[in-house]
Structures are given as C-alpha cells and as structure tokens.
Amino acid sequence: MNIFKFGGASVNSADGVRNFVKIVQSYREETVIVLSAMGKSTDALEEIVDDFVTKKDGIDCKVKSLLKYHLDIINELFPKKDDAVFLKVEALFKELSAYLQKAPSLSYEFDYDQIVSFGELISTTIVSEFLRFRGTPNKWVDIRTCLKTDDTYKEGRIDWELSQKLISQTFGFTNTFVYVTQGFIGGTITNQTTTLGREGSDYTAAILSYILDVDKLAIWKDVPGIMNADPKWLPDAQKLERISYQEAIELAFYGAKVIHPKTIQPIKKKKIPLQIRSFLDLNESGTLISTASKKQDQLIPVYIRKQGQVLISIRPSDFSFILEENLSSLFSVFAKHRVKVNLIQNSAISFSVCVDHSERRLKNLLEEISVNFEVKYNDGLELITIRHHNAEAVERMTKGRQILLEQRSRDTAQFVLA
Ligand code: ASP
Ligand code: MG
C-alpha cells in the first residue's frame, strides 16, 4: 500500500490535475491520496478570514474570485456542464458563504479553521471526481471524521488513540482501491473542524502512513527532491540523494521548507521510507529519507534561510539579572502567545530571542513582557542556518552583512542578519 501526498502546486491548474491523474494511474497498488488546497487557495482563504474577523467589506468579491478560480479548472476538465462535480463544488461554496454571513465567533483561531479548511474540501472533491471521470473509481473521505485532534484551533494536536481506531476502520480497502482525502485538516470529538498548522498536509500523510503501516510514503513536489538550499535563492543548489530521518528532522526543524517539521517522527518510528519526488519530472528519483546511517548522509553544507525574523532583547526593568525565575516566566509568556522561538541567547543582563514575525501574536506578547521587562526589538531580519558548516560556507552567507547574533555547534551554525 502506498500513500501519496500532493501539494497545492501540483494541482494548481487543469493541466496540473491531469498530470496528477497520470501519475496516480501509473501505479497499480492500493493507494491513499492526501491532497492540499489548489494553488494559493489557502492564502486566499486566510485573507478572507482576516476580512471576516475585522468585518471588512469586499469579502464577497474575494469569495467569488476563489470560486471562479476553481470553476475555471473544472470547466476545463469536465466537458459536461451537468457533471456532479459542479453541484458539489457549488455546495461547498454555499456552505462557506453561509459561514461568512454569520457574525465572527470570539475566537479568531476557531473561525480560521472553519474557513480555511474549505480549500482542501474543494480540491479533494474536484480531484476525486476527475479520477472517477478518467476511469479510476475512488472513495472520497472526509478526514475530519477520523483524524481527531484536540481543540487547539490552528494547530490541532492529534488524538492518536482515537485516530488510530477510526482511521483503520475508515481506510479498510474492502471494495476500494484508491482513497482521496484532505491533508492539513482534522476534527475534534465534537466534530468541529481544526487545522494542523500551515503546510500541514505532509504531516497528515505521515500520520496516515504510521497508522496504516504503509510500505512507503511519497510526497510529490515541484522540486527535484530535497536540495541543499532553496534553488530560487541559491541557483547552484544541489539535490541530496539520500538522507537519514535524523538529518531530515534537523533540516525541517531549522526551517527547510521542503517538509513540514512534524512529518518525520511518525514515519521514523515505523521506519517507513519517504521519497520526496518531482511531479514535473517522473524520471527524477528524488530524495530518499530512510534509516541511512550518518556515514551515508551527504555532509555538504545545507543552507536554510528564514526571512521576516524579529530579534527581541529583553532586560529586567530593575537592576536584576536574567535568572531562572525570569526565564521560566518569559518562556511561559512565549508559549501562551504561541510565538515560535527560533533562537535563544542568554547573558547576565539580557535575553535575546529570534522569532517569526506574526503581527497579532507578537503585539500581545510584547505588551505582556513589557510589564516587567525592558524590551527592544529589531524586525525585518533574516535567520540563516548552515548545517555542516565550513569556513567557506559561513563566508558565503555573512560577507558584507551585519551579524546581530551568532551561534555555532559542531553541526550547525546560525546567524541573525540585518
Ligand atoms: N493548504 C495548506 C497550506 O497551504 C496545507 C498544505 O499545503 O500542506 O498551508
Ligand atoms: Mg497548500
């Protein structure tokens, strides 16, 4: 049994969907397909959420243009305008519009999940119908009925025990050879929709792989595999043929965009090989993530860039030092506001933290910290991580740049650059 995860870029157009079907049909094995929202639909839905909670005008326009984007694709794919797919997609848009007619709830995160999840519901509906139309019977599964999470909206945490039971029942492969389901979304035990964090479809695929004990997981992307840098940033980037689970975890943790950070743990536990492959070039072997030994890891420098970073420096407002009590209260404030910490440096009288810039959360965090501490911050920074660094690699990244913070361990060097 295979699990295939396809990202939004793979099905961002009618041609993309046709190419997807061609790939799926070239395999004759039991398959579960996990799919993201088409193209940039999630970004568009995020904008709709913002307008909805701030009660801005013009939502209708944005919903219409999202509908048009999808209708253009299905119009191109399906010759008959009375195909069931049209009704199904319109029904989903009606449901979305009905939600947007209501007043926002008191939780931004809750509304976010209820709205943004439509991207995956729509994409899987289209793709499942098109597979059927092209002669591959398949079953569309609403993953919210079996991938159960707690009610941490926007970042649902998996209820493994319950999901294990429900997912095994749902994907039984009796009378079904191909399943199509949504990445990124889940449901609470009271059937409220949750999401697993941006780019979370990889994680869904890993969870399903773990629970269903599959032979292998393939994630189809628009890159040849895992590269040692984003080729749009460093055009001389090279592909890594094979890496260990551990190395993949490290790369994802430091922000390599190719895989979602939570993806590797479940498949590592069951030693399920993960292949990152290009949906654009089927002859390309991709990158294999498996139990390779450290020796088999290619130890060339890997460059990871995170933009939009904020460096916060915090000092006690009185003349005290940064002590354990301060640290513990600071960490709990970061956790409470769910601000992701990328780098920490502590000295006697100040504590520096590099975090992702996220308007809403950061503002609340800074307000709370300012009560007891003096806070300064610098934004618009870059965090560069080099795995397997050497002098040449460091020089390449930092030459002519202002280094605001620097940290090095044997395997990893990190720089916060202005
Ligand atoms: N559609 C979601 C996102 O863009 C999930 C995913 O692509 O994995 O974040
Ligand atoms: Mg996506």
Tab-separated table of C-alpha atoms and ligand atoms in Angstrom:
chain	number	residue	atom	x	y	z
A	1	MET	CA	0.000	0.000	0.000
A	2	ASN	CA	1.172	3.476	-0.945
A	3	ILE	CA	0.434	6.878	0.407
A	4	PHE	CA	0.878	9.761	-1.996
A	5	LYS	CA	0.780	13.325	-0.837
A	6	PHE	CA	0.323	16.000	-3.467
A	7	GLY	CA	0.853	19.657	-2.632
A	8	GLY	CA	-1.179	22.604	-3.841
A	9	ALA	CA	1.282	23.439	-6.611
A	10	SER	CA	0.766	20.029	-8.224
A	11	VAL	CA	-2.940	20.686	-8.803
A	12	ASN	CA	-2.962	24.445	-9.343
A	13	SER	CA	-4.418	24.208	-12.857
A	14	ALA	CA	-6.358	21.837	-15.108
A	15	ASP	CA	-3.061	20.630	-16.585
A	16	GLY	CA	-1.784	20.019	-13.083
A	17	VAL	CA	-4.810	17.876	-12.254
A	18	ARG	CA	-4.366	15.894	-15.486
A	19	ASN	CA	-0.719	15.294	-14.684
A	20	PHE	CA	-1.715	14.189	-11.182
A	21	VAL	CA	-4.160	11.631	-12.623
A	22	LYS	CA	-1.494	10.349	-14.978
A	23	ILE	CA	0.857	9.751	-12.046
A	24	VAL	CA	-1.780	8.045	-9.915
A	25	GLN	CA	-2.854	5.815	-12.799
A	26	SER	CA	0.700	4.691	-13.491
A	27	TYR	CA	0.650	2.812	-10.175
A	28	ARG	CA	-1.409	-0.311	-9.754
A	29	GLU	CA	-1.309	-0.570	-5.981
A	30	GLU	CA	-3.716	0.220	-3.185
A	31	THR	CA	-3.265	3.931	-2.659
A	32	VAL	CA	-4.308	6.686	-0.298
A	33	ILE	CA	-4.009	10.159	-1.790
A	34	VAL	CA	-3.591	13.082	0.575
A	35	LEU	CA	-4.132	16.429	-1.064
A	36	SER	CA	-3.626	20.101	-0.202
A	37	ALA	CA	-5.717	23.025	-1.371
A	38	MET	CA	-5.236	24.032	-5.007
A	39	GLY	CA	-2.518	26.568	-5.780
A	40	LYS	CA	-2.612	29.528	-3.457
A	41	SER	CA	-6.164	28.893	-2.198
A	42	THR	CA	-5.083	28.712	1.443
A	43	ASP	CA	-3.507	32.169	1.209
A	44	ALA	CA	-6.699	33.491	-0.370
A	45	LEU	CA	-8.806	31.908	2.385
A	46	GLU	CA	-6.536	33.398	5.040
A	47	GLU	CA	-7.273	36.833	3.598
A	48	ILE	CA	-10.966	36.058	3.737
A	49	VAL	CA	-10.615	35.098	7.418
A	50	ASP	CA	-8.902	38.391	8.189
A	51	ASP	CA	-11.605	40.374	6.439
A	52	PHE	CA	-14.289	38.327	8.173
A	53	VAL	CA	-12.996	38.848	11.709
A	54	THR	CA	-12.271	42.534	11.133
A	55	LYS	CA	-15.630	42.934	9.358
A	56	LYS	CA	-14.100	44.470	6.265
A	57	ASP	CA	-16.088	44.968	3.067
A	58	GLY	CA	-15.246	43.131	-0.095
A	59	ILE	CA	-15.352	39.563	1.174
A	60	ASP	CA	-17.914	38.629	-1.475
A	61	CYS	CA	-15.507	39.676	-4.164
A	62	LYS	CA	-12.733	37.524	-2.744
A	63	VAL	CA	-15.014	34.508	-2.393
A	64	LYS	CA	-16.213	34.991	-5.967
A	65	SER	CA	-12.702	35.087	-7.319
A	66	LEU	CA	-11.845	31.910	-5.418
A	67	LEU	CA	-14.962	30.268	-6.845
A	68	LYS	CA	-14.014	31.422	-10.327
A	69	TYR	CA	-10.513	30.010	-9.950
A	70	HIS	CA	-11.952	26.579	-9.166
A	71	LEU	CA	-14.752	26.781	-11.752
A	72	ASP	CA	-12.245	27.637	-14.475
A	73	ILE	CA	-10.345	24.478	-13.621
A	74	ILE	CA	-13.390	22.210	-13.590
A	75	ASN	CA	-14.803	23.786	-16.729
A	76	GLU	CA	-11.605	22.844	-18.473
A	77	LEU	CA	-11.556	19.326	-17.019
A	78	PHE	CA	-15.175	18.266	-17.409
A	79	PRO	CA	-16.851	18.576	-20.812
A	80	LYS	CA	-20.390	18.071	-19.471
A	81	LYS	CA	-21.649	21.042	-17.555
A	82	ASP	CA	-24.143	18.896	-15.631
A	83	ASP	CA	-21.435	16.727	-14.094
A	84	ALA	CA	-21.919	16.094	-10.372
A	85	VAL	CA	-18.682	17.936	-9.642
A	86	PHE	CA	-20.292	21.323	-10.386
A	87	LEU	CA	-23.041	20.798	-7.837
A	88	LYS	CA	-20.639	19.501	-5.231
A	89	VAL	CA	-18.236	22.414	-5.561
A	90	GLU	CA	-21.070	24.931	-5.562
A	91	ALA	CA	-22.494	23.318	-2.424
A	92	LEU	CA	-19.165	23.755	-0.655
A	93	PHE	CA	-19.025	27.413	-1.665
A	94	LYS	CA	-22.587	27.877	-0.410
A	95	GLU	CA	-21.573	26.422	2.915
A	96	LEU	CA	-18.578	28.747	3.058
A	97	SER	CA	-20.714	31.776	2.193
A	98	ALA	CA	-23.260	30.825	4.841
A	99	TYR	CA	-20.494	30.770	7.454
A	100	LEU	CA	-19.329	34.190	6.318
A	101	GLN	CA	-22.860	35.601	6.662
A	102	LYS	CA	-22.744	34.996	10.395
A	103	ALA	CA	-21.053	37.180	12.961
A	104	PRO	CA	-17.487	36.142	13.812
A	105	SER	CA	-17.078	33.988	16.907
A	106	LEU	CA	-14.971	35.237	19.795
A	107	SER	CA	-12.086	33.065	18.680
A	108	TYR	CA	-10.043	34.086	15.646
A	109	GLU	CA	-8.383	30.660	15.621
A	110	PHE	CA	-11.718	28.849	15.574
A	111	ASP	CA	-13.044	30.927	12.672
A	112	TYR	CA	-9.742	30.479	10.857
A	113	ASP	CA	-10.060	26.702	10.858
A	114	GLN	CA	-13.740	26.680	9.892
A	115	ILE	CA	-12.993	28.871	6.865
A	116	VAL	CA	-9.528	27.863	5.684
A	117	SER	CA	-10.411	24.138	5.675
A	118	PHE	CA	-12.635	24.689	2.633
A	119	GLY	CA	-9.524	24.775	0.434
A	120	GLU	CA	-8.832	21.090	0.989
A	121	LEU	CA	-12.513	20.069	0.918
A	122	ILE	CA	-12.857	21.681	-2.510
A	123	SER	CA	-9.588	20.401	-4.011
A	124	THR	CA	-10.220	16.798	-2.957
A	125	THR	CA	-13.767	16.916	-4.285
A	126	ILE	CA	-12.565	18.045	-7.712
A	127	VAL	CA	-9.709	15.612	-7.896
A	128	SER	CA	-11.758	12.649	-6.711
A	129	GLU	CA	-14.434	13.392	-9.317
A	130	PHE	CA	-11.857	13.791	-12.046
A	131	LEU	CA	-10.177	10.492	-11.183
A	132	ARG	CA	-13.596	8.826	-11.418
A	133	PHE	CA	-14.261	10.577	-14.735
A	134	ARG	CA	-10.953	9.268	-16.058
A	135	GLY	CA	-11.769	5.709	-15.059
A	136	THR	CA	-10.291	5.324	-11.599
A	137	PRO	CA	-13.026	4.611	-9.071
A	138	ASN	CA	-12.100	6.005	-5.693
A	139	LYS	CA	-13.567	6.895	-2.363
A	140	TRP	CA	-13.564	10.476	-1.072
A	141	VAL	CA	-13.017	10.522	2.674
A	142	ASP	CA	-13.801	13.458	4.925
A	143	ILE	CA	-10.710	13.164	7.104
A	144	ARG	CA	-12.367	15.203	9.852
A	145	THR	CA	-14.434	12.158	10.746
A	146	CYS	CA	-11.393	10.065	11.623
A	147	LEU	CA	-8.306	12.257	12.125
A	148	LYS	CA	-9.175	13.513	15.566
A	149	THR	CA	-7.470	16.400	17.308
A	150	ASP	CA	-7.945	18.431	20.455
A	151	ASP	CA	-9.462	21.891	20.179
A	152	THR	CA	-6.219	23.842	19.787
A	153	TYR	CA	-7.516	25.588	16.706
A	154	LYS	CA	-4.965	26.421	14.021
A	155	GLU	CA	-2.620	23.841	15.491
A	156	GLY	CA	-4.712	20.822	16.382
A	157	ARG	CA	-2.904	18.153	18.387
A	158	ILE	CA	-3.580	14.612	17.304
A	159	ASP	CA	-5.582	12.248	19.491
A	160	TRP	CA	-3.516	9.238	18.462
A	161	GLU	CA	-5.566	6.570	20.159
A	162	LEU	CA	-8.896	7.623	18.736
A	163	SER	CA	-7.454	8.438	15.307
A	164	GLN	CA	-5.770	5.040	15.172
A	165	LYS	CA	-9.082	3.306	15.688
A	166	LEU	CA	-11.136	5.472	13.334
A	167	ILE	CA	-8.561	5.699	10.548
A	168	SER	CA	-8.022	1.926	10.498
A	169	GLN	CA	-11.783	1.452	10.193
A	170	THR	CA	-12.187	4.108	7.523
A	171	PHE	CA	-9.350	3.031	5.231
A	172	GLY	CA	-10.158	-0.683	5.206
A	173	PHE	CA	-9.568	-1.263	1.459
A	174	THR	CA	-12.586	-3.527	1.169
A	175	ASN	CA	-14.117	-2.758	-2.236
A	176	THR	CA	-11.920	0.322	-2.501
A	177	PHE	CA	-8.571	0.558	-4.205
A	178	VAL	CA	-7.955	4.292	-4.125
A	179	TYR	CA	-8.894	6.781	-1.422
A	180	VAL	CA	-8.747	10.557	-1.786
A	181	THR	CA	-8.625	12.665	1.344
A	182	GLN	CA	-7.608	16.057	2.693
A	183	GLY	CA	-4.296	16.979	4.215
A	184	PHE	CA	-3.960	19.709	6.823
A	185	ILE	CA	-7.423	19.417	8.400
A	186	GLY	CA	-8.897	17.365	11.220
A	187	GLY	CA	-11.872	17.287	13.536
A	188	THR	CA	-12.467	17.430	17.269
A	189	ILE	CA	-14.527	14.799	19.054
A	190	THR	CA	-17.487	17.169	18.800
A	191	ASN	CA	-16.885	17.399	15.028
A	192	GLN	CA	-15.564	20.925	14.875
A	193	THR	CA	-13.039	21.455	12.114
A	194	THR	CA	-9.410	22.020	13.077
A	195	THR	CA	-6.208	22.529	11.100
A	196	LEU	CA	-2.722	21.243	11.801
A	197	GLY	CA	-0.679	24.361	11.006
A	198	ARG	CA	0.308	25.797	7.634
A	199	GLU	CA	1.798	23.280	5.231
A	200	GLY	CA	0.416	20.548	7.481
A	201	SER	CA	-0.613	18.143	4.710
A	202	ASP	CA	2.753	16.390	4.842
A	203	TYR	CA	2.066	15.712	8.486
A	204	THR	CA	-1.359	14.242	7.672
A	205	ALA	CA	0.285	11.915	5.172
A	206	ALA	CA	2.811	10.837	7.797
A	207	ILE	CA	0.089	10.182	10.379
A	208	LEU	CA	-1.865	8.046	7.926
A	209	SER	CA	1.313	6.204	6.920
A	210	TYR	CA	2.052	5.422	10.534
A	211	ILE	CA	-1.449	4.255	11.399
A	212	LEU	CA	-1.988	2.254	8.206
A	213	ASP	CA	1.508	0.736	8.308
A	214	VAL	CA	2.234	1.521	4.681
A	215	ASP	CA	5.250	0.322	2.719
A	216	LYS	CA	6.229	3.770	1.605
A	217	LEU	CA	5.187	7.374	1.540
A	218	ALA	CA	5.812	9.605	-1.442
A	219	ILE	CA	5.471	13.375	-1.288
A	220	TRP	CA	5.175	14.897	-4.755
A	221	LYS	CA	6.606	18.386	-5.075
A	222	ASP	CA	7.636	20.936	-7.659
A	223	VAL	CA	11.317	20.451	-6.814
A	224	PRO	CA	13.561	17.516	-7.805
A	225	GLY	CA	13.937	16.465	-4.161
A	226	ILE	CA	15.470	17.938	-1.031
A	227	MET	CA	18.078	20.421	-2.099
A	228	ASN	CA	20.907	21.835	-0.027
A	229	ALA	CA	19.261	25.261	-0.429
A	230	ASP	CA	16.168	26.744	-1.965
A	231	PRO	CA	17.143	26.929	-5.660
A	232	LYS	CA	15.119	30.117	-6.066
A	233	TRP	CA	17.524	31.649	-3.582
A	234	LEU	CA	20.814	29.913	-4.423
A	235	PRO	CA	20.706	28.785	-8.062
A	236	ASP	CA	23.667	26.431	-7.615
A	237	ALA	CA	21.711	24.317	-5.098
A	238	GLN	CA	22.318	20.568	-5.304
A	239	LYS	CA	19.980	17.693	-4.633
A	240	LEU	CA	20.551	15.395	-1.653
A	241	GLU	CA	20.096	11.807	-2.919
A	242	ARG	CA	19.558	10.180	0.401
A	243	ILE	CA	19.389	11.386	3.976
A	244	SER	CA	18.629	9.879	7.353
A	245	TYR	CA	15.447	10.557	9.279
A	246	GLN	CA	17.527	12.428	11.834
A	247	GLU	CA	19.037	14.746	9.256
A	248	ALA	CA	15.589	15.375	7.764
A	249	ILE	CA	14.243	16.257	11.219
A	250	GLU	CA	17.088	18.699	11.739
A	251	LEU	CA	16.574	20.329	8.334
A	252	ALA	CA	12.839	20.718	8.853
A	253	PHE	CA	13.348	21.996	12.383
A	254	TYR	CA	15.617	24.769	11.164
A	255	GLY	CA	13.063	25.778	8.562
A	256	ALA	CA	13.905	23.932	5.337
A	257	LYS	CA	10.622	24.351	3.531
A	258	VAL	CA	10.550	21.019	1.731
A	259	ILE	CA	8.882	19.092	4.521
A	260	HIS	CA	6.704	20.016	7.433
A	261	PRO	CA	8.713	19.628	10.669
A	262	LYS	CA	6.317	17.158	12.274
A	263	THR	CA	6.316	14.814	9.295
A	264	ILE	CA	9.342	12.701	10.029
A	265	GLN	CA	8.747	11.499	13.604
A	266	PRO	CA	5.825	9.153	12.843
A	267	ILE	CA	7.447	7.541	9.807
A	268	LYS	CA	10.796	7.254	11.562
A	269	LYS	CA	9.134	5.305	14.344
A	270	LYS	CA	7.951	2.660	11.903
A	271	LYS	CA	10.928	3.012	9.553
A	272	ILE	CA	8.685	3.867	6.620
A	273	PRO	CA	10.817	5.225	3.763
A	274	LEU	CA	9.794	8.637	2.497
A	275	GLN	CA	10.518	9.694	-1.018
A	276	ILE	CA	10.339	13.351	-1.979
A	277	ARG	CA	9.696	13.398	-5.712
A	278	SER	CA	9.053	15.824	-8.506
A	279	PHE	CA	5.643	15.700	-10.146
A	280	LEU	CA	7.203	17.586	-13.059
A	281	ASP	CA	9.889	15.058	-13.894
A	282	LEU	CA	8.954	11.433	-13.371
A	283	ASN	CA	12.418	10.202	-14.346
A	284	GLU	CA	13.951	12.077	-11.453
A	285	SER	CA	14.491	9.741	-8.494
A	286	GLY	CA	14.046	12.418	-5.843
A	287	THR	CA	15.413	12.229	-2.320
A	288	LEU	CA	15.009	9.168	-0.166
A	289	ILE	CA	14.640	9.676	3.570
A	290	SER	CA	15.235	6.443	5.402
A	291	THR	CA	17.338	4.731	8.022
A	292	ALA	CA	20.558	5.740	6.269
A	293	SER	CA	23.484	5.828	8.626
A	294	LYS	CA	25.262	9.023	9.448
A	295	LYS	CA	28.004	7.945	7.094
A	296	GLN	CA	25.553	7.774	4.203
A	297	ASP	CA	24.333	11.296	4.831
A	298	GLN	CA	25.821	13.667	2.356
A	299	LEU	CA	27.543	16.161	4.555
A	300	ILE	CA	27.735	19.062	2.159
A	301	PRO	CA	26.671	22.403	3.654
A	302	VAL	CA	22.926	22.890	3.682
A	303	TYR	CA	21.681	26.487	3.749
A	304	ILE	CA	18.346	27.414	5.265
A	305	ARG	CA	17.001	30.936	5.179
A	306	LYS	CA	14.132	32.250	7.264
A	307	GLN	CA	13.031	35.743	6.444
A	308	GLY	CA	10.748	38.068	8.371
A	309	GLN	CA	12.522	37.457	11.657
A	310	VAL	CA	12.316	39.617	14.726
A	311	LEU	CA	15.078	39.799	17.300
A	312	ILE	CA	13.756	40.703	20.712
A	313	SER	CA	16.104	41.655	23.509
A	314	ILE	CA	14.738	41.594	26.974
A	315	ARG	CA	16.203	43.014	30.185
A	316	PRO	CA	14.711	43.135	33.647
A	317	SER	CA	13.472	46.695	34.251
A	318	ASP	CA	15.110	46.790	37.688
A	319	PHE	CA	18.820	46.101	38.146
A	320	SER	CA	18.459	42.343	38.498
A	321	PHE	CA	19.970	39.651	36.320
A	322	ILE	CA	18.305	37.191	33.994
A	323	LEU	CA	17.786	34.303	36.381
A	324	GLU	CA	15.871	31.049	36.266
A	325	GLU	CA	12.703	32.666	37.589
A	326	ASN	CA	12.811	35.254	34.820
A	327	LEU	CA	13.454	32.628	32.202
A	328	SER	CA	10.594	30.470	33.298
A	329	SER	CA	8.132	33.353	33.300
A	330	LEU	CA	9.415	34.510	29.892
A	331	PHE	CA	9.089	31.078	28.339
A	332	SER	CA	5.570	30.715	29.624
A	333	VAL	CA	4.610	34.026	28.011
A	334	PHE	CA	6.056	32.851	24.675
A	335	ALA	CA	4.156	29.578	24.985
A	336	LYS	CA	0.935	31.330	25.948
A	337	HIS	CA	1.022	33.552	22.865
A	338	ARG	CA	2.227	30.662	20.703
A	339	VAL	CA	5.125	32.645	19.329
A	340	LYS	CA	7.669	30.275	17.806
A	341	VAL	CA	11.160	30.734	19.138
A	342	ASN	CA	13.880	30.083	16.574
A	343	LEU	CA	16.995	31.024	18.509
A	344	ILE	CA	17.825	31.993	22.069
A	345	GLN	CA	20.853	33.629	23.615
A	346	ASN	CA	21.221	34.475	27.248
A	347	SER	CA	23.689	36.723	29.018
A	348	ALA	CA	23.901	38.097	32.528
A	349	ILE	CA	21.628	41.030	31.973
A	350	SER	CA	19.802	40.354	28.788
A	351	PHE	CA	17.987	37.638	26.970
A	352	SER	CA	17.701	37.634	23.161
A	353	VAL	CA	15.155	35.699	21.204
A	354	CYS	CA	14.698	35.402	17.463
A	355	VAL	CA	11.104	34.690	16.433
A	356	ASP	CA	8.921	34.597	13.335
A	357	HIS	CA	7.077	37.816	12.705
A	358	SER	CA	3.400	37.289	13.244
A	359	GLU	CA	1.580	40.572	13.696
A	360	ARG	CA	-1.233	39.590	16.016
A	361	ARG	CA	0.611	37.263	18.364
A	362	LEU	CA	3.760	39.350	18.621
A	363	LYS	CA	1.934	42.508	19.618
A	364	ASN	CA	0.199	40.765	22.519
A	365	LEU	CA	3.412	39.076	23.568
A	366	LEU	CA	5.428	42.293	23.602
A	367	GLU	CA	2.741	44.059	25.592
A	368	GLU	CA	2.772	41.397	28.238
A	369	ILE	CA	6.552	41.195	28.516
A	370	SER	CA	6.898	44.980	28.721
A	371	VAL	CA	5.121	44.971	32.072
A	372	ASN	CA	8.172	43.559	33.856
A	373	PHE	CA	10.974	43.918	31.372
A	374	GLU	CA	12.589	46.444	29.151
A	375	VAL	CA	12.039	45.232	25.633
A	376	LYS	CA	13.744	46.248	22.427
A	377	TYR	CA	13.255	44.680	19.063
A	378	ASN	CA	14.534	44.701	15.544
A	379	ASP	CA	12.430	43.395	12.691
A	380	GLY	CA	12.857	42.545	9.024
A	381	LEU	CA	15.816	40.286	9.785
A	382	GLU	CA	17.000	37.018	8.307
A	383	LEU	CA	17.932	33.888	10.171
A	384	ILE	CA	20.420	31.805	8.239
A	385	THR	CA	21.198	28.285	9.351
A	386	ILE	CA	24.065	26.302	7.885
A	387	ARG	CA	24.128	22.570	8.577
A	388	HIS	CA	27.604	21.043	8.176
A	389	HIS	CA	29.181	24.450	8.046
A	390	ASN	CA	32.703	25.242	6.985
A	391	ALA	CA	34.623	28.498	6.676
A	392	GLU	CA	33.723	28.947	3.031
A	393	ALA	CA	30.009	28.414	3.661
A	394	VAL	CA	29.988	30.886	6.547
A	395	GLU	CA	31.826	33.459	4.471
A	396	ARG	CA	29.375	33.000	1.637
A	397	MET	CA	26.396	33.725	3.885
A	398	THR	CA	27.727	36.511	6.049
A	399	LYS	CA	30.055	38.502	3.806
A	400	GLY	CA	29.177	42.190	3.883
A	401	ARG	CA	26.243	41.621	6.232
A	402	GLN	CA	25.676	42.857	9.732
A	403	ILE	CA	25.584	39.925	12.145
A	404	LEU	CA	23.300	40.651	15.092
A	405	LEU	CA	23.572	37.273	16.722
A	406	GLU	CA	25.593	34.177	16.026
A	407	GLN	CA	25.609	30.647	17.399
A	408	ARG	CA	27.635	27.630	16.389
A	409	SER	CA	27.641	23.988	17.339
A	410	ARG	CA	29.597	21.189	15.682
A	411	ASP	CA	26.953	20.527	13.039
A	412	THR	CA	25.068	23.786	12.846
A	413	ALA	CA	25.866	27.491	12.587
A	414	GLN	CA	23.172	30.119	12.831
A	415	PHE	CA	23.264	33.819	12.101
A	416	VAL	CA	20.706	36.549	12.592
A	417	LEU	CA	21.481	39.061	9.855
A	418	ALA	CA	20.230	42.560	9.195
B	1	ASP	N1	-3.081	24.088	2.147
B	1	ASP	C1	-2.375	24.177	3.384
B	1	ASP	C2	-1.331	25.266	3.293
B	1	ASP	O1	-1.108	25.781	2.215
B	1	ASP	C3	-1.770	22.902	3.804
B	1	ASP	C4	-0.652	22.392	2.950
B	1	ASP	O2	-0.452	22.874	1.841
B	1	ASP	O3	0.058	21.477	3.364
B	1	ASP	O4	-0.741	25.589	4.269
B	2	MG	MG	-1.152	24.318	0.476
